[in-house]
XYZ file of C-alpha atoms in Angstrom:
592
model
C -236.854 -173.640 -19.404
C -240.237 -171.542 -18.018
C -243.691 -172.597 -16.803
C -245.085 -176.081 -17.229
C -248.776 -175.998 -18.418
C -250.151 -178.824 -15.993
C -253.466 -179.196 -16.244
C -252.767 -182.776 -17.988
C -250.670 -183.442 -14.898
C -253.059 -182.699 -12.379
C -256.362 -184.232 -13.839
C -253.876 -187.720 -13.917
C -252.652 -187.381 -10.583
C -256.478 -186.252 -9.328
C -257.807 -189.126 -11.237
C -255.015 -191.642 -10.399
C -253.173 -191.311 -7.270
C -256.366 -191.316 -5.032
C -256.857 -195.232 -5.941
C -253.480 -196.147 -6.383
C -249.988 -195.618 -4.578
C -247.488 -195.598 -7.355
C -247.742 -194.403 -11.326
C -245.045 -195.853 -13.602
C -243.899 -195.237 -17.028
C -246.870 -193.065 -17.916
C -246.610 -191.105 -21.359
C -247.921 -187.489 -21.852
C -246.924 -184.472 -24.149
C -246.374 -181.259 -22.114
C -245.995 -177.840 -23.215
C -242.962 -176.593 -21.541
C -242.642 -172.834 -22.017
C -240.233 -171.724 -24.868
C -239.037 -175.283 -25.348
C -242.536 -175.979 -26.551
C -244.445 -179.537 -26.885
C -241.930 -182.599 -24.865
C -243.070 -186.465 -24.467
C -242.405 -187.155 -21.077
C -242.551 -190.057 -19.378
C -244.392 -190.140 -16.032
C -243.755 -191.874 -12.428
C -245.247 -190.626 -9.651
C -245.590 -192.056 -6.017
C -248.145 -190.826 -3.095
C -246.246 -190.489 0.468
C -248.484 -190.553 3.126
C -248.314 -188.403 6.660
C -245.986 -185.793 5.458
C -244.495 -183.594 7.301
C -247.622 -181.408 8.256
C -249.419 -184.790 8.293
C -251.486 -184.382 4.389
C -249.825 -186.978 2.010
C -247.398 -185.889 -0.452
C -246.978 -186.962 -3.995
C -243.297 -187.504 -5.123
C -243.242 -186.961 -9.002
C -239.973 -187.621 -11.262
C -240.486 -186.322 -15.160
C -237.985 -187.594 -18.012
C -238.364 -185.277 -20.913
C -237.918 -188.111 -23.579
C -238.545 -185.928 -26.923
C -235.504 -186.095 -28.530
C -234.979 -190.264 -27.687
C -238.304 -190.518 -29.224
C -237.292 -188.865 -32.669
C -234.267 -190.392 -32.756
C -236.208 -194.018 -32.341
C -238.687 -192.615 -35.305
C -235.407 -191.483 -37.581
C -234.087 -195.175 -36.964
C -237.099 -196.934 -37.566
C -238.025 -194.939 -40.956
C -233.901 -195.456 -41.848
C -234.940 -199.048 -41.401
C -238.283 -199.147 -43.508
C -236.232 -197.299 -46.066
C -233.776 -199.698 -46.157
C -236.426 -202.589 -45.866
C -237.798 -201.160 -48.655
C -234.821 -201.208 -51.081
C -233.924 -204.793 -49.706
C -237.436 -205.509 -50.902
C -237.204 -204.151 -54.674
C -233.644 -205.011 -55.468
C -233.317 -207.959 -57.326
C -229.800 -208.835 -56.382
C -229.509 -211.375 -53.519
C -228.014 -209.280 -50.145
C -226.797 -211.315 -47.462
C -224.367 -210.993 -44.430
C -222.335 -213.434 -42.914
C -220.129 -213.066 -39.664
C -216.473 -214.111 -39.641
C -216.896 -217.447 -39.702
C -219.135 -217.606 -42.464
C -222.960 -217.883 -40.689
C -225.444 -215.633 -42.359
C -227.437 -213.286 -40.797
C -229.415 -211.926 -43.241
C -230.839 -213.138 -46.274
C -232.781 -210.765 -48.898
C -235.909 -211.411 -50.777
C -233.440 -210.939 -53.633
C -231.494 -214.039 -52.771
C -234.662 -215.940 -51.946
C -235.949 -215.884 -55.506
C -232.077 -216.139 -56.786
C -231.104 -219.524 -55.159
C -234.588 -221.161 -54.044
C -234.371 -220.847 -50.329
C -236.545 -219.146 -48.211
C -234.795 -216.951 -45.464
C -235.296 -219.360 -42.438
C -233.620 -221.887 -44.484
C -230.373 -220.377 -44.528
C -230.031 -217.622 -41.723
C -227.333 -219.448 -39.141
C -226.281 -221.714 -41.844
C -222.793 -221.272 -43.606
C -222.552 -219.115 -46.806
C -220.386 -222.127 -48.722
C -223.519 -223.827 -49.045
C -224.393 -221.837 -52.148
C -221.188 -222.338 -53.498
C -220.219 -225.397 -55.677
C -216.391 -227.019 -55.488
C -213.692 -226.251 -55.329
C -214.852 -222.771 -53.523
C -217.221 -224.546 -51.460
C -214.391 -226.433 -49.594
C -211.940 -223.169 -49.691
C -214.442 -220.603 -48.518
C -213.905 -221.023 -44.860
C -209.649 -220.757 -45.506
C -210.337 -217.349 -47.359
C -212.418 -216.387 -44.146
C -209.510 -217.583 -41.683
C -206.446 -216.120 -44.195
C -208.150 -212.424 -44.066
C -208.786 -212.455 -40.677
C -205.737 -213.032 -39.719
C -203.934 -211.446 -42.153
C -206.350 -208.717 -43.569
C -205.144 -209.426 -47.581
C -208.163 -208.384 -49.468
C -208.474 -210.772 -52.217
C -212.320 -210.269 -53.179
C -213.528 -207.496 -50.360
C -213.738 -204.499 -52.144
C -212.610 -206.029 -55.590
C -215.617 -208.617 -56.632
C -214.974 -211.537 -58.829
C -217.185 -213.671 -61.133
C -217.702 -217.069 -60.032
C -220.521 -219.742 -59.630
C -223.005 -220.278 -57.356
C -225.582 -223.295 -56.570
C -229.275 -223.018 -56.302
C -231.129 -224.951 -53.961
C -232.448 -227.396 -57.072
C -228.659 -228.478 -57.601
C -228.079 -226.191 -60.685
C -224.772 -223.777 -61.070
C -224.960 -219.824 -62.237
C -222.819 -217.477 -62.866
C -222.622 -214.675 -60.718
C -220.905 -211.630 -60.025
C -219.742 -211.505 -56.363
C -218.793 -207.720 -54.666
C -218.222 -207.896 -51.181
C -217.784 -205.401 -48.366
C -217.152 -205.020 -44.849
C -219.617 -203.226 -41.943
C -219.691 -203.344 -38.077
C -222.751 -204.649 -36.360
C -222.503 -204.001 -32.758
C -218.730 -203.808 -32.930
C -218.716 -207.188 -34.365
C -216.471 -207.323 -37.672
C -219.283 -208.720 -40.317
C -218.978 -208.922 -44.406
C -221.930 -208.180 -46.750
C -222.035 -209.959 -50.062
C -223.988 -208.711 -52.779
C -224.834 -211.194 -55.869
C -225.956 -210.480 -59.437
C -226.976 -213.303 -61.738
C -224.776 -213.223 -65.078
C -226.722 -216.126 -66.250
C -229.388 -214.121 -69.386
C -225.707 -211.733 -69.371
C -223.596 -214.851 -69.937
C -226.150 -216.738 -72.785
C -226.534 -213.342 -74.980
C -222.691 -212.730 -74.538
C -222.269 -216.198 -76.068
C -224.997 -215.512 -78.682
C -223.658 -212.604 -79.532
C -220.283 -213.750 -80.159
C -221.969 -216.491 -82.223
C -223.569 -213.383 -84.209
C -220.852 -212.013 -84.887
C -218.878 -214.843 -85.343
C -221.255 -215.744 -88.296
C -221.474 -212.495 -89.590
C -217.315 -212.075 -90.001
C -217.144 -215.537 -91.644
C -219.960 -214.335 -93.978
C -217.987 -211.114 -94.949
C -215.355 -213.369 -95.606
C -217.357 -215.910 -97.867
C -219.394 -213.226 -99.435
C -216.456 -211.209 -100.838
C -214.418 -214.774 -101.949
C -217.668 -215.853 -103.399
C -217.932 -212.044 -105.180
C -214.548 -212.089 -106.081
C -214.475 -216.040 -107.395
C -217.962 -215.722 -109.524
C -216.206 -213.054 -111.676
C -213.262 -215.257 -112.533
C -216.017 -217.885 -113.141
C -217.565 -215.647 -115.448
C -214.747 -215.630 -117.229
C -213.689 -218.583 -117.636
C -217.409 -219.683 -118.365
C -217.690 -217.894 -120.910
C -214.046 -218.981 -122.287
C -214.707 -222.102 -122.437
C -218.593 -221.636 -124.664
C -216.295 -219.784 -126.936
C -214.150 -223.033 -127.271
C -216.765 -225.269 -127.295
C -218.552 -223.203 -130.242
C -215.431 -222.659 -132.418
C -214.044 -226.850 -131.719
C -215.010 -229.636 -133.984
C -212.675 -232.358 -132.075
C -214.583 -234.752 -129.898
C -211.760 -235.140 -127.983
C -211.273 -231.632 -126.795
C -215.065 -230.956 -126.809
C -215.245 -233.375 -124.167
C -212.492 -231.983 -122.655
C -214.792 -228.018 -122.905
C -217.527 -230.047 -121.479
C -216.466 -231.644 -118.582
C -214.616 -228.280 -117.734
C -217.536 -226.290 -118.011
C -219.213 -228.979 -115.461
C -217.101 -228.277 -113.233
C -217.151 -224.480 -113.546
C -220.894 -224.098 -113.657
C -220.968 -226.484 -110.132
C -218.439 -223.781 -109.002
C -221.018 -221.013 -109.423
C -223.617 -223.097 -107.414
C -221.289 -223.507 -104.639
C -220.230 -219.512 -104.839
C -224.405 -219.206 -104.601
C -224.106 -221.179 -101.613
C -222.269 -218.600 -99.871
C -223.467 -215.527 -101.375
C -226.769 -217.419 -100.003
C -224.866 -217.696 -96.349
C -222.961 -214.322 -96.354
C -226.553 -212.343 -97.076
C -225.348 -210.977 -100.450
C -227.294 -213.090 -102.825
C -229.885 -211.314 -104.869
C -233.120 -211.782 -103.790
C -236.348 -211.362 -105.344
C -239.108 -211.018 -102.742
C -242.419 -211.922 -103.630
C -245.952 -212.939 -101.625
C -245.696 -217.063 -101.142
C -248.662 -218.920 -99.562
C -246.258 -221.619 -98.187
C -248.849 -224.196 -97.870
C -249.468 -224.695 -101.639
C -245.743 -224.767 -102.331
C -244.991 -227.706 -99.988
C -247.844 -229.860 -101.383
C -246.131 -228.895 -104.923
C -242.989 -230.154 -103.866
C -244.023 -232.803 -102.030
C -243.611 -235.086 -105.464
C -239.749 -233.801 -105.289
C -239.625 -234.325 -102.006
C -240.393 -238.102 -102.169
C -238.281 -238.404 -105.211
C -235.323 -237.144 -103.348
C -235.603 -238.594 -100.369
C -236.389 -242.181 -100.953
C -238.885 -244.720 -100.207
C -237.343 -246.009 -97.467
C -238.330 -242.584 -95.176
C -242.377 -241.904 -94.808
C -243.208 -238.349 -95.618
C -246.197 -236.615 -93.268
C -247.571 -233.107 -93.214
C -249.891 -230.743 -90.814
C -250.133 -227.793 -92.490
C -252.350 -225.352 -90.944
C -255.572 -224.202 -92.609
C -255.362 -220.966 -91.364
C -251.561 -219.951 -92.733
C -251.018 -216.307 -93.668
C -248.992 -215.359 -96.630
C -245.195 -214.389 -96.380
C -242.979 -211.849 -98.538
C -239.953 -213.947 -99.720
C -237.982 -215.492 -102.278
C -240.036 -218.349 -103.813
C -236.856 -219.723 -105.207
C -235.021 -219.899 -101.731
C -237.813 -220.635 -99.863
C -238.196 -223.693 -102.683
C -234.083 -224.600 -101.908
C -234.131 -224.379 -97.873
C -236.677 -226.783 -97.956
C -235.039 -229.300 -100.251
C -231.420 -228.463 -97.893
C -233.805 -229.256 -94.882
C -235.107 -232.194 -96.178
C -231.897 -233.726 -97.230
C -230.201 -233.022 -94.420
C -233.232 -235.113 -92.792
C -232.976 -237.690 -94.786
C -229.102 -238.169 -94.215
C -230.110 -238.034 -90.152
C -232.201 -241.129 -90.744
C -229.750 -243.711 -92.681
C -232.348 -246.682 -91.649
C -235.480 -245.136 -92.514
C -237.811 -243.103 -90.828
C -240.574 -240.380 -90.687
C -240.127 -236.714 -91.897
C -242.788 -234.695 -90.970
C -243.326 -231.314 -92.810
C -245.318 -228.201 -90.687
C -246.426 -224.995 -90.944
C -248.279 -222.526 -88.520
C -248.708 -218.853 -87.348
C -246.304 -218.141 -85.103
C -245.824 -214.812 -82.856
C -242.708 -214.252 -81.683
C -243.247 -211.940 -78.253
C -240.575 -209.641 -76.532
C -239.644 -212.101 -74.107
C -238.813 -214.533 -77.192
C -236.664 -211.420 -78.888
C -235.043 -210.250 -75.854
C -233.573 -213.969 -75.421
C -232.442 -214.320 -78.462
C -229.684 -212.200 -80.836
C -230.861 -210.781 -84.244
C -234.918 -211.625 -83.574
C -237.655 -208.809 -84.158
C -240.894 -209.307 -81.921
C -243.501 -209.925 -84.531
C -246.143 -212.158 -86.592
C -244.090 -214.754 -88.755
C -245.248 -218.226 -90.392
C -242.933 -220.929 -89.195
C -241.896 -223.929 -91.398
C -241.059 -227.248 -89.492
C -239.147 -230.119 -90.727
C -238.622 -232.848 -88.410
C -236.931 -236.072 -88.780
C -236.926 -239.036 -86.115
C -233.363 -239.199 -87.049
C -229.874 -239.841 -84.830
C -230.076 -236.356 -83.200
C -227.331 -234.121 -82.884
C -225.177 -233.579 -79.690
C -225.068 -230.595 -77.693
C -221.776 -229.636 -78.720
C -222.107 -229.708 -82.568
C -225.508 -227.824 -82.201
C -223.507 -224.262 -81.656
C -222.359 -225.046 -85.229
C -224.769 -226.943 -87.655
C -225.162 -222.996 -89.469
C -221.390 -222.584 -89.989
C -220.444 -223.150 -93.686
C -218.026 -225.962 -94.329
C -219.455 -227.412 -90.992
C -220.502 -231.123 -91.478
C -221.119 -234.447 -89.308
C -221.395 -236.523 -92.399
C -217.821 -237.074 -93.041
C -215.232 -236.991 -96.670
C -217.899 -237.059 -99.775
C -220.903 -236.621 -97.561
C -221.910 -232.992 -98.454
C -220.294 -229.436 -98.860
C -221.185 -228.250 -95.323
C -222.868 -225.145 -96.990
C -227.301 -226.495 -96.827
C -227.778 -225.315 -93.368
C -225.446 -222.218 -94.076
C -227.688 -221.189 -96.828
C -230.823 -221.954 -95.024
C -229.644 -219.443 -92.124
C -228.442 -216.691 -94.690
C -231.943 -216.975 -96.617
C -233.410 -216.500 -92.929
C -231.579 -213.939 -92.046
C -231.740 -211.632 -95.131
C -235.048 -212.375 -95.337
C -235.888 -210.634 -92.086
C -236.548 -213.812 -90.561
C -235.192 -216.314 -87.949
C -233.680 -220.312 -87.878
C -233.986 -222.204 -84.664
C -233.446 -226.146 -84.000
C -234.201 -228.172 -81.504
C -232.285 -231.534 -80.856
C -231.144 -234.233 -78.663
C -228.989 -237.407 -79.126
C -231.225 -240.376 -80.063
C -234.104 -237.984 -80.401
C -234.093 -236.773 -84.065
C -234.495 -232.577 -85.244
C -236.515 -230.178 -85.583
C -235.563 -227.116 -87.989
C -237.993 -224.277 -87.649
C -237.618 -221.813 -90.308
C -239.426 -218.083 -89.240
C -239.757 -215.931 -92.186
C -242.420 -212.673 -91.432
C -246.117 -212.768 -91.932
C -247.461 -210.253 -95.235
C -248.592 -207.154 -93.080
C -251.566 -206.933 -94.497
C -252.362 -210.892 -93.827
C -252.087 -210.383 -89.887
C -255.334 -209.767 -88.534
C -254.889 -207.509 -84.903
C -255.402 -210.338 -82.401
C -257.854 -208.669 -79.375
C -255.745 -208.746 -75.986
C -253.026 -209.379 -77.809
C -250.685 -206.112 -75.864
C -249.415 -207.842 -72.826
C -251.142 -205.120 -70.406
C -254.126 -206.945 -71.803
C -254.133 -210.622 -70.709
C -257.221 -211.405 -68.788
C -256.800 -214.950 -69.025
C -255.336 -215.458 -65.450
C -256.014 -217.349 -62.812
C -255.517 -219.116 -59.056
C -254.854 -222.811 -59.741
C -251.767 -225.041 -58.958
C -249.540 -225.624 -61.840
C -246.611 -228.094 -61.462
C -243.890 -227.306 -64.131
C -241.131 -229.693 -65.548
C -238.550 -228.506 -67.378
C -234.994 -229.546 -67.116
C -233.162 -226.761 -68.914
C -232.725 -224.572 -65.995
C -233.290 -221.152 -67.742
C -236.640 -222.045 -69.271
C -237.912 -223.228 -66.077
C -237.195 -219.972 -64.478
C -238.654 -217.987 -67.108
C -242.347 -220.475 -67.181
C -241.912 -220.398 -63.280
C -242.346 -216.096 -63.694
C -244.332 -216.108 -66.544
C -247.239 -218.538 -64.596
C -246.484 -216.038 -61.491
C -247.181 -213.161 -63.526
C -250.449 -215.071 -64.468
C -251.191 -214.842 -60.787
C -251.145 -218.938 -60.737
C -249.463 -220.925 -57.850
C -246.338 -222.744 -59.241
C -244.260 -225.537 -58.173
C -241.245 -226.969 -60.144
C -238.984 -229.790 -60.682
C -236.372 -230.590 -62.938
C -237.513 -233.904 -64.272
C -240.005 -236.331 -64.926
C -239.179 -238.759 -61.695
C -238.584 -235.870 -59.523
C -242.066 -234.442 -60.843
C -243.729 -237.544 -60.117
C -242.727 -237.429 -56.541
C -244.131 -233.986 -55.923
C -247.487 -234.936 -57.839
C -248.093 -237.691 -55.556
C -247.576 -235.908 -52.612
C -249.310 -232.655 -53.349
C -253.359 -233.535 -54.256
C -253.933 -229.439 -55.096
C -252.146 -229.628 -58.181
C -254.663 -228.985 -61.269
C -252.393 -228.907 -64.146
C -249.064 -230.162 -64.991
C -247.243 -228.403 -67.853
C -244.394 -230.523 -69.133
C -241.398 -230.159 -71.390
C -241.336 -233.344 -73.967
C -237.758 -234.231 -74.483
C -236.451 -234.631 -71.209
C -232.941 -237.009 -69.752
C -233.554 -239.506 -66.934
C -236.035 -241.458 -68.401
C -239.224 -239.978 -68.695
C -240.213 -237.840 -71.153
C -242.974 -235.373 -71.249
C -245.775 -238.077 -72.522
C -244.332 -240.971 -70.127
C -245.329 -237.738 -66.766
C -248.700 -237.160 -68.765
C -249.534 -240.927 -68.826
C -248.290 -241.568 -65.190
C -250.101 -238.115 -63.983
C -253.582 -239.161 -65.703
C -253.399 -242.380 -64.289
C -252.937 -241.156 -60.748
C -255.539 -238.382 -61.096
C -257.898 -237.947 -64.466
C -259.036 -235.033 -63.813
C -255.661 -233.494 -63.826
C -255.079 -231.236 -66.906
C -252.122 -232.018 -69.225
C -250.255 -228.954 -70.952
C -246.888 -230.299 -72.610
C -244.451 -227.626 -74.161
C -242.093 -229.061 -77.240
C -240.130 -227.382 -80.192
C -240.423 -230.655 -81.951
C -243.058 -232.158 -84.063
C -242.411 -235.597 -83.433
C -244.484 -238.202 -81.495
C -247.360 -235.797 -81.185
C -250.045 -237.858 -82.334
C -249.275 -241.852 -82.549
C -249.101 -240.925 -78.546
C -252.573 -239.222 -78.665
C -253.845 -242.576 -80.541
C -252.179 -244.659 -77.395
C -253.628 -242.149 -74.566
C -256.558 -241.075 -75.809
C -257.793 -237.731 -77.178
C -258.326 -235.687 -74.134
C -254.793 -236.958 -72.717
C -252.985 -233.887 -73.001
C -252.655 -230.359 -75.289
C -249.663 -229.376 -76.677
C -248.212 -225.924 -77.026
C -245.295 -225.446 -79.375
C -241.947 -223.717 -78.818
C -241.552 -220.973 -79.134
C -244.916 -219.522 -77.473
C -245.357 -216.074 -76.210
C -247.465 -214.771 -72.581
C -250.961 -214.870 -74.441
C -250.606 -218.752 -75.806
C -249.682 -219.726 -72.342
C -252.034 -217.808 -70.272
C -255.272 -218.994 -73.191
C -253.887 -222.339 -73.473
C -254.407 -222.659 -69.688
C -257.784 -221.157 -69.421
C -259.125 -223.113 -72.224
C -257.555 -226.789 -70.462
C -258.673 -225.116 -67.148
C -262.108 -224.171 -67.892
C -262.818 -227.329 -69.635
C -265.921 -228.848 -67.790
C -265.435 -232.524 -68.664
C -261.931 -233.875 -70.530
C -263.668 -237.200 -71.076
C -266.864 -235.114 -73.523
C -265.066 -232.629 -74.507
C -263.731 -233.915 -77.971
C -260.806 -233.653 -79.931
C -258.084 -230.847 -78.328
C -257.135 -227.994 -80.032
C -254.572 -227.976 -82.536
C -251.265 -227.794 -81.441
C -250.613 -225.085 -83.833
């Protein structure tokens, strides 16, 4: 291949060989003629009394150029492939034939809760509840010995378990690869859970929004044969002199004018109902209904209000706004047949694009929420899907039309504005009615763009939340906040890690919670353990707030209301943070 320029070669060997005997594995780049710059490898070997009695050197030279870029094209294939391993979000593992994985993705480390070294040489079925946990390793046997594909190269949806004990759904697509002529399978696993709750909302949506074409055009359709026979039925009653068939017009025309207030009902539902939008300060027309209020409700059930000072104004129907609170307040007062206390609040609330993007039908944006919360029987799980549906009711024959929520939710919704409720058995409700802040009431808030937030910080934060979903979502939100986060699932399992773990300075806690403990009973435990720790509890109810800030104390705990966007949490946590001294430091903030 032509000349070798040496001069490399011989300074090493004049440098070298005189002191010792042997060179091996020596690398140098050599210009070799027409072939041009080759790594070589170098071992060389000094031979003394040669043949003419000077020593020899014996020199062997492996041109290893093109091993060398074929190592480099592997390695960067490698970081390339690290690399998209790295930003994918999916969880990417490989298991052998009998089911022992090999690798394990970042993906699937923040997908099920494991870290890699937790599951590499363990079998896949662990992240897979029954029945498939038991029938994984039969699928594995049944293809390889008969190779029918049932999932590789199809996928399937099915559920998978987290670490914490909690099933998703996921979408499973599986393939097969070689790995040093060793038959392997790589799985592939996308979580369907947000995919799964907005299909479900959405069919809810829509759901709501066919039965309110329905109700809107029998309610259309029914209020002009009303008309009619309204207005029949004046004519008799003006033109009749016979008590007998005057009360006969009368009692008809009862009957036909509480027709027309149940066809408002679901006009009011279906989103068809005139409206007549005007600017409301909300505040003054509670207190002006409280004296209706009480009437209505009885003195059997205590009425209490926060309203917040600093309310902005709203664009809305006075006249519906005046109703849904009456429907929510009756429907609060039949949730409490003993007695009880209704509590009546208002507040600014901004409604971010994580809130939105979780939810169907919701604009980000400013809005003035209206709570009513009773400390009532609660409502199940089940029946909560369909408290807005009209004709829907728990309060059996004779105990109401079904149609108060349904109007409340129409109101909201053609008011460009939002209905949410929060409930559990034994717990009472919360209705929070969103209807949007006046534009020209919203002052710009400073930092208020997401890019913005500059209250972060380095702490521990222990979160407790036992809806799965929500936990995730704090769990990345306080990441994104650049704080260190630990979680559990519930109040006893919460208490455990707290004892154990003396870095934790702040424990943010859902309220309502099963198992025993609610959100106060981990504040109370937490602050007895440590002081100094800093309470945050999360709630979308009103209730209990303060007779459990008379039994703890004032600087027991803060409380930030649901829903709450990135900027409450991350100034809500600076301000508890940053406080110098909980036992001086006063009265908390509002929770509104």
């Amino acid at each position: 291949g032509g000349q070798w320029d040496v001069p490399q070669l011989r300074d090493l060997l004049e440098a070298v060989l005189p002191e010792k005997t042997t060179v091996d594995g020596f690398d140098l780049s050599l210009r070799a003629g027409n072939l041009g710059q080759r790594d070589m490898v170098l071992n060389a070997r000094r031979i003394e009394g040669g043949p003419e009695g000077q020593d020899q050197i014996l020199l062997a030279l492996e041109d290893v150029t093109d091993r060398k870029r074929a190592e480099a094209s592997i390695h960067d294939r490698e970081a390339r492939l690290s690399a998209i391993l790295n930003a994918v979000p999916e969880a990417i593992l490989t298991i052998d034939q009998k089911g022992i994985i090999g690798n394990f993705s970042p993906g699937a480390e923040s997908l099920f809760g494991y870290r890699a070294e937790e599951m590499i040489g363990k079998n896949v079925k662990m992240l897979m509840p029954e029945p498939e946990h038991n029938k994984h390793d039969g699928y594995l046997r049944h293809y390889v010995e008969t190779g029918e594909k049932k999932i590789i190269g199809n996928g399937r949806e099915m559920d998978a378990l987290r670490k914490d004990g909690t099933r998703m759904p996921i979408r499973l697509t599986v393939s097969e690869l070689d790995l040093d002529g060793v038959p392997h399978y790589l799985g592939i696993m996308h979580d369907l859970t947000t995919e799964k709750r907005r299909q479900a909302e959405l069919q809810r949506a829509q759901k709501m929004e066919a039965v309110g074409q329905l109700t809107g055009g029998l309610a259309h359709d029914f209020n002009n044969l009303l008309t009619v026979i309204i207005g029949n039925l004046e004519l008799l009653e003006m033109r009749s002199d016979d008590p007998k068939l005057l009360n006969l017009v009368r009692q008809a025309l009862e009957a036909s004018n509480l027709g027309a207030a149940l066809t408002g009902h679901l006009l009011a539902f279906s989103k068809s109902q005139p409206l007549a939008p005007e600017r409301v300060a909300l505040n003054k027309l509670v207190k002006i209904m409280l004296p209706i209020l009480e009437r209505t409700i009885g003195e059997q059930i205590k009425i209490e209000t926060r309203l917040a000072d600093d309310l902005v104004a709203t664009m809305a129907d006075q006249g519906q706004i005046e109703s849904a609170i009456l429907n929510l307040a009756i429907n609060a007062r039949d949730a409490m047949p003993d007695g009880g206390t209704m509590s009546i609040e208002t507040r600014n609330v901004t409604l971010d694009a994580d809130y939105a993007a979780s939810v169907v039908d919701v604009k980000p944006g400013d809005y003035i929420c209206l709570s009513v919360t009773d400390t009532g029987v609660g409502i199940a799980a089940d029946i909560k899907q369909r408290v807005f549906e009209p004709f829907f009711t728990t309060k059996g024959p004779g105990g109401g039309s079904g149609l108060g929520l349904s109007m409340v939710y129409g109101f909201a919704k053609q008011s460009g504005g939002h209905i949410e409720l929060y409930s559990e058995v034994g717990q009472g409700t919360t209705v929070n009615l969103f209807l949007p802040a006046r534009a020209d009431a919203v002052a710009k808030k400073p930092g208020a763009d997401l890019e913005k937030i500059s209250e972060v910080g380095n702490e521990t934060i222990l979160v407790v939340e036992d809806d799965a979903n929500v936990r995730r979502l704090t769990v990345t939100r306080l990441e994104e906040l650049k704080y260190n986060v630990i979680a559990a699932s519930n109040g006893s399992e919460a208490m455990k890690i707290f004892k154990n773990r003396k870095d934790i300075d702040l424990v943010l806690s859902d309220v309502v919670m099963p198992g025993g403990m609610s959100g106060f009973d981990v504040a109370k435990e937490a602050r007895a353990l440590r002081p100094d720790v800093r309470i945050l509890l999360s709630t979308g109810y009103a209730k209990g707030i303060e007779a459990h800030r008379e039994k703890m104390g004032e600087p027991a705990f803060t409380v930030l209301r649901k829903p709450y966007g990135l900027q409450e949490l991350a100034k809500a946590l600076r301000e508890l943070l940053d406080r110098k001294d909980d036992s001086s430091s006063g009265a908390n903030p509002p929770s509104d």
